[in-house]
Coordinates of C-alpha atoms in Angstrom, one line a residue:
Chain A
M1007 CA 28.7 13.1 -8.4
S1008 CA 27.2 16.7 -9.7
A1009 CA 24.4 17.2 -7.2
I1010 CA 22.0 17.1 -9.6
L1011 CA 22.1 13.8 -12.1
E1012 CA 21.5 15.3 -15.9
T1013 CA 17.9 14.9 -16.7
P1014 CA 17.6 12.0 -19.9
V1015 CA 16.7 13.7 -23.4
R1016 CA 13.0 13.4 -23.8
A1017 CA 12.2 15.4 -26.7
F1018 CA 10.8 13.0 -28.9
E1019 CA 9.3 15.5 -31.4
S1020 CA 12.3 16.9 -33.0
V1021 CA 14.9 14.8 -34.8
S1022 CA 17.6 17.1 -36.5
G1023 CA 20.5 17.1 -38.0
A1024 CA 22.0 15.6 -41.2
G1025 CA 20.3 12.6 -42.9
A1026 CA 17.1 14.0 -40.3
G1027 CA 14.3 13.4 -43.2
E1028 CA 15.7 9.3 -42.8
M1029 CA 14.6 9.0 -39.9
L1030 CA 11.6 6.3 -39.7
E1031 CA 8.4 6.2 -36.9
L1032 CA 8.1 2.5 -36.1
A1033 CA 5.8 2.0 -33.4
I1034 CA 6.4 -1.5 -31.7
G1035 CA 3.3 -3.3 -30.3
P1036 CA 1.0 -3.2 -28.0
H1037 CA 0.5 -6.6 -30.6
H1038 CA 3.1 -7.8 -31.4
P1039 CA 5.0 -10.7 -29.8
S1040 CA 8.0 -9.7 -28.6
T1041 CA 6.4 -7.6 -26.6
H1042 CA 5.7 -9.9 -23.3
G1043 CA 2.0 -8.8 -23.3
V1044 CA 0.4 -5.4 -24.6
F1045 CA 3.2 -3.3 -24.2
R1046 CA 4.2 -0.5 -27.3
M1047 CA 7.4 1.4 -27.8
D1048 CA 8.3 4.0 -30.2
V1049 CA 11.5 3.5 -31.4
V1050 CA 13.0 6.3 -33.9
L1051 CA 15.5 4.6 -36.1
D1052 CA 18.0 5.7 -38.1
G1053 CA 18.3 2.5 -40.5
E1054 CA 18.8 -0.4 -38.7
R1055 CA 19.9 1.3 -35.4
V1056 CA 17.5 2.9 -32.4
R1057 CA 18.5 7.0 -32.2
R1058 CA 15.3 7.3 -29.6
L1059 CA 13.1 4.8 -28.0
K1060 CA 10.0 5.3 -25.8
P1061 CA 7.6 3.3 -23.8
V1062 CA 3.8 3.2 -23.8
F1063 CA 1.8 2.1 -20.9
G1064 CA -1.5 1.1 -19.9
Y1065 CA -2.8 -1.2 -22.0
L1066 CA -4.1 -3.3 -19.2
H1067 CA -4.6 -0.4 -16.4
R1068 CA -7.8 -1.6 -14.6
N1069 CA -6.7 0.5 -11.5
H1070 CA -5.9 -2.2 -8.9
E1071 CA -5.4 0.5 -6.1
K1072 CA -8.5 1.5 -6.6
I1073 CA -9.7 -1.6 -6.5
A1074 CA -8.3 -2.7 -3.6
E1075 CA -8.9 0.9 -1.4
G1076 CA -12.5 0.1 -2.2
Q1077 CA -12.9 -3.9 -0.3
S1078 CA -11.0 -5.4 2.7
Y1079 CA -7.9 -6.3 3.4
L1080 CA -8.3 -9.7 2.8
S1081 CA -10.5 -9.1 0.1
S1082 CA -7.1 -7.6 -2.2
M1083 CA -5.5 -11.0 -1.9
P1084 CA -6.5 -12.8 -5.0
Y1085 CA -6.3 -9.7 -6.9
T1086 CA -2.4 -9.7 -5.9
D1087 CA -2.4 -12.4 -7.6
R1088 CA -3.3 -10.9 -11.0
L1089 CA -0.6 -8.4 -10.6
D1090 CA 2.3 -10.5 -11.5
Y1091 CA 0.7 -14.0 -13.0
F1092 CA 3.6 -15.7 -13.5
C1093 CA 4.3 -15.9 -9.6
S1094 CA 1.4 -15.3 -7.1
L1095 CA 2.8 -16.5 -4.7
T1096 CA 5.3 -14.1 -4.3
N1097 CA 2.2 -11.6 -4.7
N1098 CA 0.8 -12.6 -1.8
W1099 CA 4.1 -13.4 -0.1
A1100 CA 4.9 -9.4 -0.3
Y1101 CA 1.0 -8.0 0.4
A1102 CA 1.1 -11.0 3.0
L1103 CA 4.2 -9.3 4.7
T1104 CA 2.8 -5.7 4.9
V1105 CA -0.5 -5.8 6.2
E1106 CA 1.3 -8.1 9.6
K1107 CA 3.5 -5.5 9.8
L1108 CA 1.3 -2.5 9.6
A1109 CA -0.7 -4.8 12.3
G1110 CA 2.0 -6.8 14.5
L1111 CA 0.5 -10.3 13.8
Q1112 CA 3.2 -12.5 13.9
V1113 CA 3.4 -15.7 11.4
P1114 CA 4.4 -19.4 12.6
E1115 CA 7.5 -20.8 11.8
R1116 CA 6.2 -23.5 10.2
A1117 CA 4.2 -21.6 7.0
E1118 CA 7.5 -18.7 6.9
Y1119 CA 9.2 -22.5 5.9
I1120 CA 6.1 -23.1 3.3
R1121 CA 6.3 -19.8 2.3
V1122 CA 10.4 -19.7 1.8
I1123 CA 9.8 -23.0 -0.4
T1124 CA 6.7 -21.5 -2.6
A1125 CA 8.5 -18.9 -3.5
E1126 CA 11.7 -20.4 -4.4
L1127 CA 9.9 -22.8 -5.8
T1128 CA 8.2 -19.5 -8.0
R1129 CA 11.7 -18.0 -8.7
V1130 CA 12.6 -21.2 -10.2
Q1131 CA 9.3 -21.4 -12.6
N1132 CA 10.4 -17.4 -12.8
H1133 CA 13.4 -17.9 -13.9
L1134 CA 12.3 -20.3 -16.2
C1135 CA 10.3 -19.4 -18.3
L1136 CA 12.0 -16.3 -18.9
I1137 CA 14.8 -17.7 -20.9
G1138 CA 12.7 -20.2 -22.7
F1139 CA 10.9 -16.7 -24.1
L1140 CA 14.3 -15.0 -24.5
L1141 CA 15.4 -17.8 -26.2
Q1142 CA 12.2 -17.6 -28.0
D1143 CA 12.7 -13.9 -29.3
M1144 CA 16.1 -14.3 -30.6
G1145 CA 15.0 -17.1 -32.7
A1146 CA 15.2 -20.3 -31.2
S1147 CA 12.0 -21.4 -31.6
G1148 CA 10.6 -24.0 -29.5
T1149 CA 13.4 -25.5 -28.2
P1150 CA 13.8 -24.1 -25.1
L1151 CA 10.8 -22.8 -24.4
M1152 CA 9.5 -25.9 -24.7
Y1153 CA 12.0 -27.8 -22.3
A1154 CA 11.3 -24.8 -20.0
F1155 CA 7.6 -25.0 -20.0
R1156 CA 7.6 -29.0 -19.6
E1157 CA 9.5 -28.3 -16.1
R1158 CA 7.3 -25.2 -14.7
E1159 CA 4.9 -27.8 -15.2
K1160 CA 5.6 -30.2 -12.6
I1161 CA 6.0 -27.4 -10.2
L1162 CA 2.5 -25.9 -11.4
D1163 CA 1.5 -28.8 -10.6
L1164 CA 3.1 -29.0 -7.1
F1165 CA 1.1 -25.8 -6.8
E1166 CA -2.3 -26.7 -7.5
S1167 CA -2.4 -29.7 -5.6
L1168 CA -0.8 -27.2 -2.5
T1169 CA -3.7 -24.6 -3.5
G1170 CA -6.0 -25.5 -5.8
A1171 CA -4.7 -23.7 -8.7
R1172 CA -1.9 -23.6 -11.2
M1173 CA -1.6 -19.8 -11.5
M1174 CA -4.1 -18.1 -9.4
C1175 CA -3.2 -18.6 -6.0
N1176 CA -4.5 -16.8 -3.7
Y1177 CA -2.8 -18.8 -1.0
M1178 CA -0.8 -16.9 2.1
R1179 CA -2.6 -14.6 4.5
F1180 CA -2.4 -12.5 6.9
G1181 CA -0.7 -14.5 9.6
G1182 CA 0.1 -17.7 8.1
C1183 CA -1.1 -19.9 5.2
R1184 CA -4.1 -20.6 4.0
V1185 CA -3.8 -24.3 4.1
D1186 CA -1.5 -26.8 5.2
L1187 CA 0.2 -29.2 2.8
P1188 CA -1.4 -32.9 1.6
T1189 CA -0.3 -35.9 2.5
G1190 CA 3.1 -36.8 0.4
W1191 CA 3.5 -33.0 -0.6
M1192 CA 6.8 -33.5 0.5
E1193 CA 8.3 -36.2 -1.2
E1194 CA 7.1 -34.7 -4.5
A1195 CA 8.5 -31.5 -3.8
Q1196 CA 11.5 -33.8 -2.9
Q1197 CA 11.6 -34.9 -6.6
V1198 CA 11.0 -32.1 -8.8
V1199 CA 13.6 -30.9 -7.0
Q1200 CA 16.5 -32.8 -7.7
G1201 CA 14.9 -33.4 -11.2
L1202 CA 15.1 -29.4 -11.4
A1203 CA 18.9 -29.9 -10.5
R1204 CA 19.6 -32.8 -13.9
F1205 CA 17.4 -30.1 -15.9
L1206 CA 19.3 -27.1 -15.1
D1207 CA 23.0 -29.2 -16.3
E1208 CA 20.7 -30.5 -19.3
F1209 CA 19.3 -26.9 -20.1
E1210 CA 23.1 -24.6 -19.1
A1211 CA 24.7 -27.4 -21.9
L1212 CA 22.4 -26.8 -24.6
L1213 CA 22.3 -22.7 -23.7
T1214 CA 25.5 -21.0 -21.6
G1215 CA 28.2 -21.7 -24.3
N1216 CA 25.8 -21.9 -27.5
E1217 CA 27.4 -20.1 -30.2
I1218 CA 24.6 -18.2 -31.7
L1219 CA 22.8 -17.1 -27.9
M1220 CA 26.8 -15.6 -26.8
A1221 CA 26.4 -13.5 -30.2
R1222 CA 23.5 -12.1 -29.7
T1223 CA 23.5 -11.4 -25.7
Q1224 CA 27.2 -10.0 -24.9
H1225 CA 27.7 -6.7 -24.8
I1226 CA 24.4 -6.0 -26.0
G1227 CA 22.0 -4.1 -23.5
V1228 CA 24.8 -2.9 -21.0
L1229 CA 23.7 -1.1 -18.1
S1230 CA 26.3 0.5 -15.2
S1231 CA 25.9 -0.1 -12.0
A1232 CA 25.6 3.4 -11.3
A1233 CA 23.3 4.0 -14.0
A1234 CA 21.4 1.2 -12.4
V1235 CA 21.3 2.1 -9.0
N1236 CA 20.3 5.7 -9.3
A1237 CA 17.0 4.1 -12.0
G1238 CA 15.7 2.0 -9.0
V1239 CA 16.6 -1.2 -10.9
T1240 CA 16.3 -3.7 -8.7
G1241 CA 16.2 -8.3 -9.1
P1242 CA 18.7 -10.0 -10.7
M1243 CA 18.4 -7.1 -13.4
L1244 CA 20.2 -5.0 -10.4
R1245 CA 23.0 -8.0 -9.9
A1246 CA 23.8 -8.6 -13.4
S1247 CA 25.5 -5.1 -13.4
G1248 CA 27.3 -5.9 -10.4
V1249 CA 25.3 -4.6 -7.4
N1250 CA 24.9 -7.1 -4.5
Y1251 CA 22.2 -5.9 -3.6
D1252 CA 19.2 -9.1 -2.5
V1253 CA 16.6 -7.7 -0.3
R1254 CA 16.3 -11.4 1.1
K1255 CA 20.0 -10.4 2.5
V1256 CA 19.4 -7.5 3.0
D1257 CA 16.7 -7.7 5.0
R1258 CA 16.1 -11.0 5.9
Y1259 CA 12.4 -11.5 6.5
G1260 CA 10.6 -14.6 6.7
V1261 CA 13.2 -17.3 7.8
Y1262 CA 16.4 -16.2 4.7
D1263 CA 18.6 -15.7 8.1
R1264 CA 18.4 -19.9 8.4
F1265 CA 19.6 -20.5 4.9
D1266 CA 22.7 -20.5 3.5
F1267 CA 22.7 -19.4 -0.3
R1268 CA 25.0 -16.9 -2.4
I1269 CA 24.0 -13.8 -4.7
P1270 CA 25.1 -14.2 -8.5
L1271 CA 26.7 -11.0 -9.7
G1272 CA 27.6 -9.7 -12.9
D1273 CA 30.5 -8.4 -14.4
H1274 CA 29.4 -6.4 -17.8
G1275 CA 26.2 -5.8 -16.8
D1276 CA 24.9 -7.6 -20.6
T1277 CA 22.4 -9.1 -21.9
Y1278 CA 24.4 -12.1 -21.7
D1279 CA 24.8 -11.5 -17.4
R1280 CA 21.6 -11.6 -17.5
Y1281 CA 20.9 -14.1 -18.4
L1282 CA 23.9 -16.0 -16.7
I1283 CA 22.2 -14.5 -12.8
R1284 CA 19.5 -16.4 -13.7
V1285 CA 20.7 -19.9 -14.0
L1286 CA 22.7 -19.8 -10.6
E1287 CA 20.2 -18.3 -9.7
M1288 CA 17.9 -20.7 -9.9
R1289 CA 20.7 -23.2 -8.8
E1290 CA 20.7 -20.9 -5.7
S1291 CA 16.9 -21.3 -4.6
L1292 CA 16.9 -25.2 -5.2
K1293 CA 20.0 -25.1 -2.6
I1294 CA 17.1 -23.3 -0.2
L1295 CA 14.7 -25.5 -1.0
R1296 CA 16.6 -28.5 -0.3
V1297 CA 17.3 -27.2 3.3
A1298 CA 13.7 -26.0 3.4
L1299 CA 12.3 -28.8 2.8
R1300 CA 14.5 -31.6 4.8
D1301 CA 14.7 -28.6 8.0
L1302 CA 10.5 -28.0 8.0
P1303 CA 9.0 -28.6 11.5
E1304 CA 5.3 -28.9 12.9
G1305 CA 3.0 -27.0 14.1
P1306 CA 0.1 -25.0 12.9
V1307 CA 0.6 -22.6 9.4
M1308 CA -2.0 -19.9 11.2
D1309 CA -1.4 -17.8 14.0
P1310 CA -4.5 -18.6 15.8
K1311 CA -5.0 -15.5 17.2
A1312 CA -4.6 -13.3 13.1
R1313 CA -8.6 -13.1 12.9
L1314 CA -9.7 -12.7 9.0
R1315 CA -13.3 -11.4 9.3
G1316 CA -14.1 -8.1 10.8
F1317 CA -9.6 -7.4 10.4
R1318 CA -9.1 -4.0 11.1
P1319 CA -5.5 -2.7 11.7
K1320 CA -4.9 1.0 14.1
A1321 CA -4.5 3.2 12.4
G1322 CA -0.2 3.8 10.8
E1323 CA 1.8 2.7 8.0
A1324 CA 3.7 0.5 6.8
Y1325 CA 6.0 -0.5 4.1
G1326 CA 6.3 -3.8 3.0
R1327 CA 9.2 -5.6 0.6
I1328 CA 9.6 -8.8 -0.7
E1329 CA 12.6 -10.3 -2.9
A1330 CA 10.0 -11.3 -6.2
P1331 CA 12.0 -13.0 -8.6
K1332 CA 11.5 -10.2 -10.9
G1333 CA 13.2 -7.2 -8.3
E1334 CA 11.7 -6.0 -5.4
L1335 CA 7.9 -5.8 -4.8
G1336 CA 6.5 -3.5 -2.0
F1337 CA 3.3 -2.9 -0.8
H1338 CA 2.9 0.5 0.8
L1339 CA -0.2 0.6 3.0
I1340 CA -1.9 3.1 4.9
S1341 CA -4.5 2.1 7.1
D1342 CA -7.2 4.7 9.0
G1343 CA -9.2 2.3 11.6
S1344 CA -11.1 0.9 9.1
P1345 CA -12.2 -2.2 7.2
N1346 CA -10.2 -1.3 4.3
P1347 CA -6.8 0.3 3.4
F1348 CA -7.4 4.2 3.5
R1349 CA -4.1 3.9 0.2
Y1350 CA -2.2 0.7 -1.3
R1351 CA 0.3 1.1 -2.9
V1352 CA 2.1 -1.5 -5.6
R1353 CA 5.6 -0.5 -6.3
P1354 CA 6.0 -3.1 -9.1
P1355 CA 9.2 -3.8 -10.5
S1356 CA 8.2 -4.7 -13.7
L1357 CA 8.3 -0.9 -13.9
M1358 CA 10.8 0.9 -11.8
N1359 CA 13.4 -1.4 -14.3
L1360 CA 11.8 -0.5 -17.8
T1361 CA 13.4 3.0 -16.7
V1362 CA 16.8 2.4 -18.0
L1363 CA 15.4 0.7 -21.2
E1364 CA 16.2 3.6 -23.2
E1365 CA 19.6 3.7 -22.9
M1366 CA 19.9 -0.1 -23.2
C1367 CA 18.7 0.7 -26.9
M1368 CA 20.7 3.3 -27.5
G1369 CA 22.0 3.3 -30.8
R1370 CA 21.5 -0.4 -31.4
M1371 CA 20.5 -2.6 -33.7
L1372 CA 16.7 -3.3 -33.9
A1373 CA 16.4 -6.9 -33.9
D1374 CA 18.6 -6.1 -30.1
V1375 CA 15.7 -4.5 -29.0
V1376 CA 13.3 -7.4 -28.7
V1377 CA 16.8 -9.3 -26.7
I1378 CA 17.3 -6.6 -24.2
L1379 CA 13.3 -6.4 -24.0
G1380 CA 13.1 -9.7 -23.1
S1381 CA 16.4 -9.3 -20.4
V1382 CA 14.0 -7.5 -18.5
D1383 CA 11.9 -9.6 -18.0
I1384 CA 8.9 -7.7 -16.8
V1385 CA 5.1 -8.7 -17.3
L1386 CA 2.4 -6.0 -18.1
G1387 CA -0.2 -7.3 -15.3
E1388 CA 2.7 -5.9 -13.0
V1389 CA 3.4 -3.1 -14.8
D1390 CA 0.2 -1.6 -15.6
R1391 CA -1.7 -2.7 -12.6
Chain Y
M1486 CA 21.3 3.5 10.7
E1487 CA 21.1 6.8 12.0
T1488 CA 17.8 7.7 14.0
L1489 CA 15.4 10.0 12.9
E1490 CA 15.9 13.2 14.9
E1491 CA 19.9 12.5 14.1
I1492 CA 19.0 12.6 10.3
C1493 CA 16.7 15.8 10.8
F1494 CA 19.0 17.6 12.9
R1495 CA 22.0 17.1 10.1
I1496 CA 20.0 18.2 7.8
K1497 CA 19.2 21.4 9.6
T1498 CA 22.5 22.0 10.4
A1499 CA 23.7 21.7 6.4
L1500 CA 20.9 23.3 5.5
P1501 CA 19.7 25.8 8.3
A1502 CA 16.8 27.2 5.7
A1503 CA 15.0 23.7 5.7
R1504 CA 11.4 23.1 7.3
V1505 CA 11.9 19.7 8.2
E1506 CA 9.2 17.5 10.6
I1507 CA 8.9 14.7 11.9
I1508 CA 6.2 13.0 11.5
P1509 CA 4.1 9.6 13.6
N1510 CA 3.4 6.5 12.4
A1511 CA 1.0 4.2 15.3
S1512 CA 1.0 1.3 13.5
P1513 CA 3.0 -1.2 15.6
C1514 CA 5.8 -1.0 12.7
G1515 CA 6.8 2.5 14.5
Q1516 CA 7.9 4.1 10.5
R1517 CA 7.8 7.2 10.6
S1518 CA 8.7 9.8 8.4
L1519 CA 9.9 13.1 7.6
L1520 CA 7.6 15.8 6.4
L1521 CA 9.9 18.2 3.9
G1522 CA 9.1 21.5 3.0
R1523 CA 8.5 22.8 -0.4
E1524 CA 10.9 24.5 -0.9
Q1525 CA 13.8 22.8 0.3
G1526 CA 12.5 19.7 -1.1
L1527 CA 15.2 19.3 -3.4
A1528 CA 18.1 20.4 -1.2
V1529 CA 17.6 18.1 0.8
A1530 CA 16.5 15.0 -1.0
T1531 CA 20.7 15.7 -2.9
F1532 CA 22.1 16.3 0.6
L1533 CA 20.2 12.4 1.5
R1534 CA 21.7 11.3 -1.4
D1535 CA 25.3 12.8 -0.8
D1536 CA 26.1 12.6 2.6
P1537 CA 28.7 10.1 3.2
Q1538 CA 27.3 8.6 5.7
L1539 CA 23.6 8.1 5.0
R1540 CA 23.8 7.6 1.0
L1541 CA 20.5 6.6 0.5
D1542 CA 21.8 6.2 -3.1
Y1543 CA 18.1 4.7 -4.1
C1544 CA 14.1 5.5 -4.0
S1545 CA 12.7 2.5 -4.0
N1546 CA 9.1 3.4 -3.9
V1547 CA 6.8 6.7 -4.0
T1548 CA 3.3 6.7 -3.0
G1549 CA 0.6 9.8 -4.4
V1550 CA -1.9 9.9 -1.2
D1551 CA -5.2 12.2 -1.0
W1552 CA -5.8 13.1 2.0
L1553 CA -9.3 14.8 1.9
E1554 CA -9.9 16.5 5.2
P1555 CA -9.7 19.7 5.8
S1556 CA -7.6 20.1 8.8
L1557 CA -4.7 17.1 9.1
P1558 CA -3.2 16.5 12.8
Q1559 CA -0.2 16.6 14.0
G1560 CA 0.3 12.9 12.1
F1561 CA -1.2 11.8 8.8
V1562 CA -3.4 10.4 11.1
Q1563 CA -7.0 10.9 10.8
S1564 CA -9.6 10.4 12.8
P1565 CA -12.0 7.4 11.9
S1566 CA -15.3 8.7 12.9
S1567 CA -14.8 12.0 10.8
A1568 CA -13.4 10.2 8.2
G1569 CA -15.7 7.4 7.9
L1570 CA -19.2 9.9 8.4
K1571 CA -17.7 12.3 5.8
K1572 CA -16.8 8.9 3.1
E1573 CA -20.9 7.8 4.4
A1574 CA -22.7 11.3 3.3
G1575 CA -20.2 12.0 1.2
E1576 CA -21.0 15.9 1.7
G1577 CA -18.1 18.8 1.0
L1578 CA -16.1 16.1 -1.0
G1579 CA -13.3 18.7 -3.2
E1580 CA -15.4 21.6 -2.6
S1581 CA -13.2 22.7 0.2
G1582 CA -9.8 22.3 -1.4
T1583 CA -8.3 22.6 1.9
G1584 CA -6.9 19.3 2.3
C1585 CA -4.0 18.7 0.6
L1586 CA -1.8 16.1 -1.2
E1587 CA 0.7 13.9 -0.6
A1588 CA 4.3 12.1 -2.2
V1589 CA 5.8 9.6 0.2
Y1590 CA 9.5 8.5 -0.8
H1591 CA 10.6 5.1 0.9
L1592 CA 14.5 6.1 0.9
F1593 CA 17.1 2.9 1.1
S1594 CA 20.8 2.5 0.9
M1595 CA 22.2 0.1 -1.3
A1596 CA 25.9 1.1 -0.9
H1597 CA 25.4 0.8 3.8
K1598 CA 22.2 -1.8 2.4
N1599 CA 20.0 -0.1 5.3
G1600 CA 17.2 2.5 5.0
P1601 CA 14.6 2.8 5.5
V1602 CA 14.1 6.9 5.5
V1603 CA 9.9 8.0 4.7
L1604 CA 10.5 11.4 3.3
R1605 CA 6.7 13.1 2.6
L1606 CA 6.1 16.8 0.3
R1607 CA 2.9 18.0 0.7
T1608 CA 0.9 20.6 -1.8
E1609 CA -0.8 24.2 -0.1
N1610 CA -3.9 22.6 -1.0
R1611 CA -6.5 20.3 -3.6
L1612 CA -7.4 22.4 -5.8
A1613 CA -4.9 25.3 -7.3
A1614 CA -1.7 24.7 -5.7
V1615 CA -0.7 21.5 -6.5
R1616 CA 2.8 21.8 -7.5
L1617 CA 5.8 19.7 -5.7
P1618 CA 9.3 19.0 -6.5
S1619 CA 10.2 16.7 -8.4
L1620 CA 12.8 14.3 -7.3
T1621 CA 13.3 13.1 -10.5
P1622 CA 17.2 14.8 -11.2
V1623 CA 18.0 13.1 -8.1
W1624 CA 16.8 9.5 -8.1
R1625 CA 15.7 8.3 -11.1
S1626 CA 13.8 6.2 -10.3
C1627 CA 11.0 8.2 -9.3
E1628 CA 10.4 9.4 -13.2
F1629 CA 7.6 6.7 -13.8
Q1630 CA 6.6 7.1 -10.5
E1631 CA 5.7 10.5 -10.5
R1632 CA 4.7 10.6 -13.8
E1633 CA 2.0 8.2 -12.2
I1634 CA 1.0 10.4 -9.6
F1635 CA 0.5 13.6 -12.4
D1636 CA -1.9 10.8 -13.6
L1637 CA -3.3 9.6 -11.2
F1638 CA -3.5 12.4 -8.9
G1639 CA -3.1 15.5 -10.1
I1640 CA 0.5 16.2 -8.1
V1641 CA 2.4 18.8 -10.2
F1642 CA 6.6 18.3 -10.8
D1643 CA 7.9 20.8 -10.8
G1644 CA 11.7 20.2 -12.9
H1645 CA 10.3 16.6 -13.8
P1646 CA 11.6 15.9 -17.5
D1647 CA 8.8 14.3 -18.9
L1648 CA 5.8 14.6 -17.5
R1649 CA 3.0 12.9 -18.8
R1650 CA -0.1 10.7 -18.3
L1651 CA 1.8 7.6 -18.2
L1652 CA -1.2 4.9 -17.4
M1653 CA -4.6 6.9 -18.2
W1654 CA -4.3 7.5 -22.0
E1655 CA -3.8 11.4 -23.7
G1656 CA -7.1 13.4 -23.4
F1657 CA -8.0 11.8 -20.2
Q1658 CA -10.3 14.6 -18.3
G1659 CA -9.4 14.0 -14.0
F1660 CA -7.9 12.3 -11.8
P1661 CA -8.8 8.7 -10.7
M1662 CA -7.4 8.4 -7.5
R1663 CA -8.1 11.2 -6.2
R1664 CA -10.9 10.8 -3.3
D1665 CA -14.0 12.8 -4.9
Y1666 CA -13.4 11.4 -8.5
L1667 CA -16.3 10.1 -10.1
V1668 CA -16.5 7.2 -12.1
A1669 CA -17.6 8.1 -15.4
D1670 CA -20.8 5.4 -16.2
D1671 CA -18.8 4.1 -19.8
F1672 CA -15.8 5.8 -20.8
E1673 CA -16.0 4.6 -23.8
C1674 CA -18.8 5.3 -25.1
E1675 CA -19.1 6.9 -28.8
P1676 CA -22.0 8.0 -30.6
T1677 CA -23.0 4.8 -32.8
P1678 CA -26.3 4.9 -35.0
H1679 CA -27.0 1.8 -32.4
G1680 CA -27.8 4.5 -29.2
D1681 CA -30.9 5.2 -31.1
V1682 CA -32.3 2.4 -31.7
P1683 CA -34.6 2.6 -28.1
K1684 CA -36.1 6.0 -29.2
R1685 CA -37.2 4.2 -32.8
M1686 CA -38.7 1.9 -31.0
S1687 CA -42.6 2.7 -31.5
P1688 CA -44.7 2.6 -27.9
R1689 CA -46.4 -0.9 -28.5
Q1690 CA -42.2 -2.2 -27.8
G1691 CA -42.5 -1.0 -24.3
C1692 CA -40.5 2.2 -25.0
A1693 CA -42.4 4.9 -23.9
E1694 CA -40.6 6.4 -21.9
V1695 CA -37.3 5.7 -22.7
I1696 CA -39.2 8.2 -25.6
Q1697 CA -40.6 10.7 -23.5
K1698 CA -36.9 11.3 -22.2
T1699 CA -35.8 11.5 -25.2
A1700 CA -37.7 13.4 -27.3
T1701 CA -37.4 16.2 -24.8
A1702 CA -33.7 16.0 -25.0
D1703 CA -32.9 15.9 -28.4
P1704 CA -35.0 17.3 -31.7
R1705 CA -34.6 15.0 -33.8
V1706 CA -37.0 12.6 -32.8

């Protein structure tokens, strides 16, 4: 490997050479349904071929980090829900995990199991939605998305009865979870998990061998494993490129070392692999869920020694990360001993995964850009923070 | 994974000119970090990535930090009392320029599945000398994050391929994440016809004070 990688071509101003005058500059977004939020791509087109692509961020920027530095540690917990608003429970977990590292708090076993259960349910509903949106972007209008939303609804009902909110759950606390499971929740969850396994068979029968889906996604948006690692791509997108890296396996945070699950890997790194990896990951998640719901131990859900009010961790810093559905979600906290974090930083997986968007789209048709972006799985609440 | 002392020793063996210092961490997680000299930052980063024993091929996170205090203690940790006092008094903020801005890199190895190794790079001061070497040529994942730090903290990364604002809009003044940044009342304040309404209102509508104030400021009234 050369000492220093070639830096990518970035100059946008001059498109030179034959046919330079024929180029068309097009802004896709920020108010375009296929950009999944307020996201803009400035694209230079040669006919319908993409010659340059530049993502433009910041339409949803509210300086989450600055807000968090002006308030106590606990007050930021509801704000983390709004980062990736599909996966509020994994956001909660990543933040709680980092504060627990920073302050040296322990989590009771039952709370760890509940965290795993809620995180895996979150992963399933996130991947379901993503596949629905991806198919919608491809023109499969309605059916896959509505099927996915029908199943997601059942998971959101579970979240609602557990946390009181469907999407903005604000559930985890430093040293455990806010409340214990309500009566009958376990049975309902088990039923949902059983139903999901059947639904996935049906969903896959509809999609995986579908000729149009394959034609639109195979060999499109190929990402090599070396480029993915160097660009910090994480999550299903990295594993679709064939890199075996899952923070659940590497860090073994929580109680993930007690579950037997496999990490699906892709062969080609194309959009179809990114679709298929997510389907397989959902099946592995269901496997974890079945075991976790069976083995859930009794006990408290909060560490009795944890103090939520007047919480002041010692001066120091900590970096915590988890495998969120979109990739590695990290928090970096620096404490100066005061009730507010001195520095609060979110490492958003969606933003890092967009680093390679231009490479994946280069030379493709404009219609493929929408599909490739759909397979990256971004949420602008997290990209712009 | 080698200990931080071993890594530090091997960096010094491979690159004798490099300045490396271990920064302690008082938190229970005890994750210490390496403070690199600015001049050799890029060379050390390249060494860490390509060394077969370390293979730190994945840069996960880049954090910008604004240390406002004039003197940093041995570790990065400030004494809580002095930091609190300064914040409340609001005195001397940003005037000294003798604190520093810092970029913190969290490195992992995807090949060996271990980590993290934490690197820190510090600018000379907060006002004029705010340049750091960009590590984007080594790890491309720094590209957007260094842009973000440039945007919000105002650190200039030398060697970055595309150093523009990331989240704030072009033409925005100032660096919002700096500790001495003052939030503007209204970012999108533009002169509109409605802005003149209070001035035109008569005193019996209870706007005498407004008119008095604006009359001296605006000769049109």
